[in-house]
C-alpha atoms as one frame of an Amber mdcrd trajectory, in Angstrom:
protein
 148.209 -24.710 -21.661 145.080 -25.892 -19.925 142.023 -23.885 -20.574 137.816
 -23.747 -18.695 134.838 -24.833 -20.510 132.189 -22.425 -20.323 129.851 -24.852
 -19.141 132.057 -25.052 -15.373 131.057 -21.642 -14.875 128.657 -20.806 -12.161
 126.978 -17.253 -11.127 126.018 -17.073  -7.281 124.636 -14.355  -5.312 123.354
 -14.080  -0.967 122.462 -11.506   0.839 125.718 -10.899   2.776 129.294 -11.255
   1.761 129.866 -13.969   4.644 126.030 -15.266   4.040 125.040 -18.670   1.914
 125.269 -18.808  -1.517 123.226 -20.450  -4.251 123.317 -20.528  -7.924 121.567
 -18.972 -10.154 120.738 -21.245 -13.035 120.143 -21.579 -16.355 122.419 -18.596
 -17.084 123.821 -19.455 -20.536 126.252 -16.294 -20.651 127.083 -13.443 -17.134
 130.641 -10.809 -18.431 132.397  -8.704 -16.288 133.723  -5.766 -17.097 136.810
  -3.684 -16.601 136.751  -0.480 -16.887 139.565   2.201 -16.437 139.456   5.947
 -16.643 141.999   8.047 -18.903 142.331  11.619 -17.803 143.390  13.964 -19.370
 147.009  16.056 -18.483 146.950  17.408 -21.635 148.147  21.172 -20.886 147.712
  24.344 -23.134 151.146  24.255 -23.498 151.644  21.085 -24.424 149.928  21.492
 -28.192 151.511  23.316 -31.081 148.219  23.214 -33.562 147.001  20.750 -35.112
 147.976  17.012 -35.215 148.942  17.690 -31.967 148.580  14.803 -28.868 147.281
  14.847 -26.036 148.383  12.866 -23.095 146.780  10.390 -20.042 146.967   9.398
 -16.837 144.881   5.975 -15.470 142.182   6.958 -13.545 139.238   5.101 -11.308
 138.826   1.119 -11.770 135.516   0.545 -12.069 133.363  -2.851 -12.913 130.005
  -3.979 -14.205 128.638  -7.293 -16.031 125.597  -8.199 -16.888 123.508 -12.326
 -17.692 120.904 -14.020 -19.558 119.228 -17.663 -19.504 117.024 -19.199 -19.193
 114.123 -18.168 -15.803 113.842 -21.338 -13.639 111.388 -20.094 -11.806 112.177
 -21.942  -8.837 115.297 -21.334  -8.500 116.532 -19.977  -5.112 119.203 -17.203
  -6.542 116.939 -15.898  -9.009 114.676 -15.660  -5.850 117.064 -13.354  -4.400
 117.367 -11.092  -7.491 113.539 -11.028  -8.392 113.378  -9.960  -4.554 115.263
  -6.564  -5.662 113.912  -6.143  -9.039 109.784  -6.124  -7.815 110.352  -4.943
  -3.846 112.841  -4.205  -1.878 115.810  -2.648  -2.858 119.088  -4.032  -1.634
 123.318  -4.345  -2.619 124.079  -8.130  -3.385 126.442  -9.849  -3.215 128.231
 -11.834  -6.018 130.653 -14.793  -6.758 131.922 -15.309 -10.212 133.506 -18.243
 -10.863 135.281 -18.685 -14.398 136.155 -22.565 -13.445 132.353 -23.674 -11.284
 135.182 -23.039  -7.826 138.105 -20.478  -8.810 136.709 -16.445  -9.530 135.989
 -13.429  -8.033 133.637 -11.936  -4.507 131.967  -8.983  -5.302 128.990  -6.516
  -4.128 126.947  -5.467  -6.237 123.819  -2.405  -7.575 121.587  -4.252 -10.272
 121.307  -2.317 -12.482 118.513  -4.011 -14.422 115.959  -7.189 -13.875 114.137
  -8.615 -17.476 112.179 -11.117 -18.271 110.981 -11.164 -21.805 108.215 -13.548
 -22.431 107.806 -14.060 -25.982 105.064 -16.636 -27.678 107.092 -18.911 -29.592
 110.357 -19.297 -27.157 111.622 -19.474 -24.049 110.665 -17.753 -21.221 113.932
 -15.629 -20.881 115.858 -14.451 -17.876 118.604 -10.923 -18.665 120.616  -8.495
 -15.399 123.074  -6.460 -15.535 125.318  -5.278 -12.441 127.416  -2.503 -11.433
 129.775  -2.896  -8.670 130.543  -1.415  -5.902 134.320  -1.837  -4.406 137.068
  -4.446  -5.595 137.576  -7.788  -6.299 138.138 -10.323  -3.565 140.213 -13.225
  -5.278 138.043 -16.886  -3.492 138.330 -19.551  -3.536
C-alpha cells in the first residue's frame, strides 16, 4: 500500500485559473472538506407515529477548508491572500496538492483571515475558504 507524507503537500494560489500559482509557505495544517446536503423526503403518509423513520435524497455538494501555519511576511503566495483580506476583494484559485504534484484546482472565496500575535510564540496565520463551483483534478 502506497502512503503519502503530509510534509510533501502544497497549497498554491493564483488570481486567475490559468495564472501563475505561488506556494503559500509556512503552512502546517490544511483541509479540504466535502459536504453533501441531505434533503428530507419524508411525507406525512410515511409516518406512523413515534419511532417512524425519515427518508432522504442527496442534495447539492459543497467544499470548504481551513489552513494555518507560521506567518512568512515576504511570501508571495501569502501576499495574494493579504491583498484580498485587507484590500480589494476578488476570488482566488487554489491548487491543493496532497503529494506536492497531484490534487485539485478550484476557485475560492476567502471567508476568514487571521494573523494572531503572541508575546511568547511565533506569529501565525490562519484562513478559511469556501469553494465556489467544482473541483478539477490536477496535475
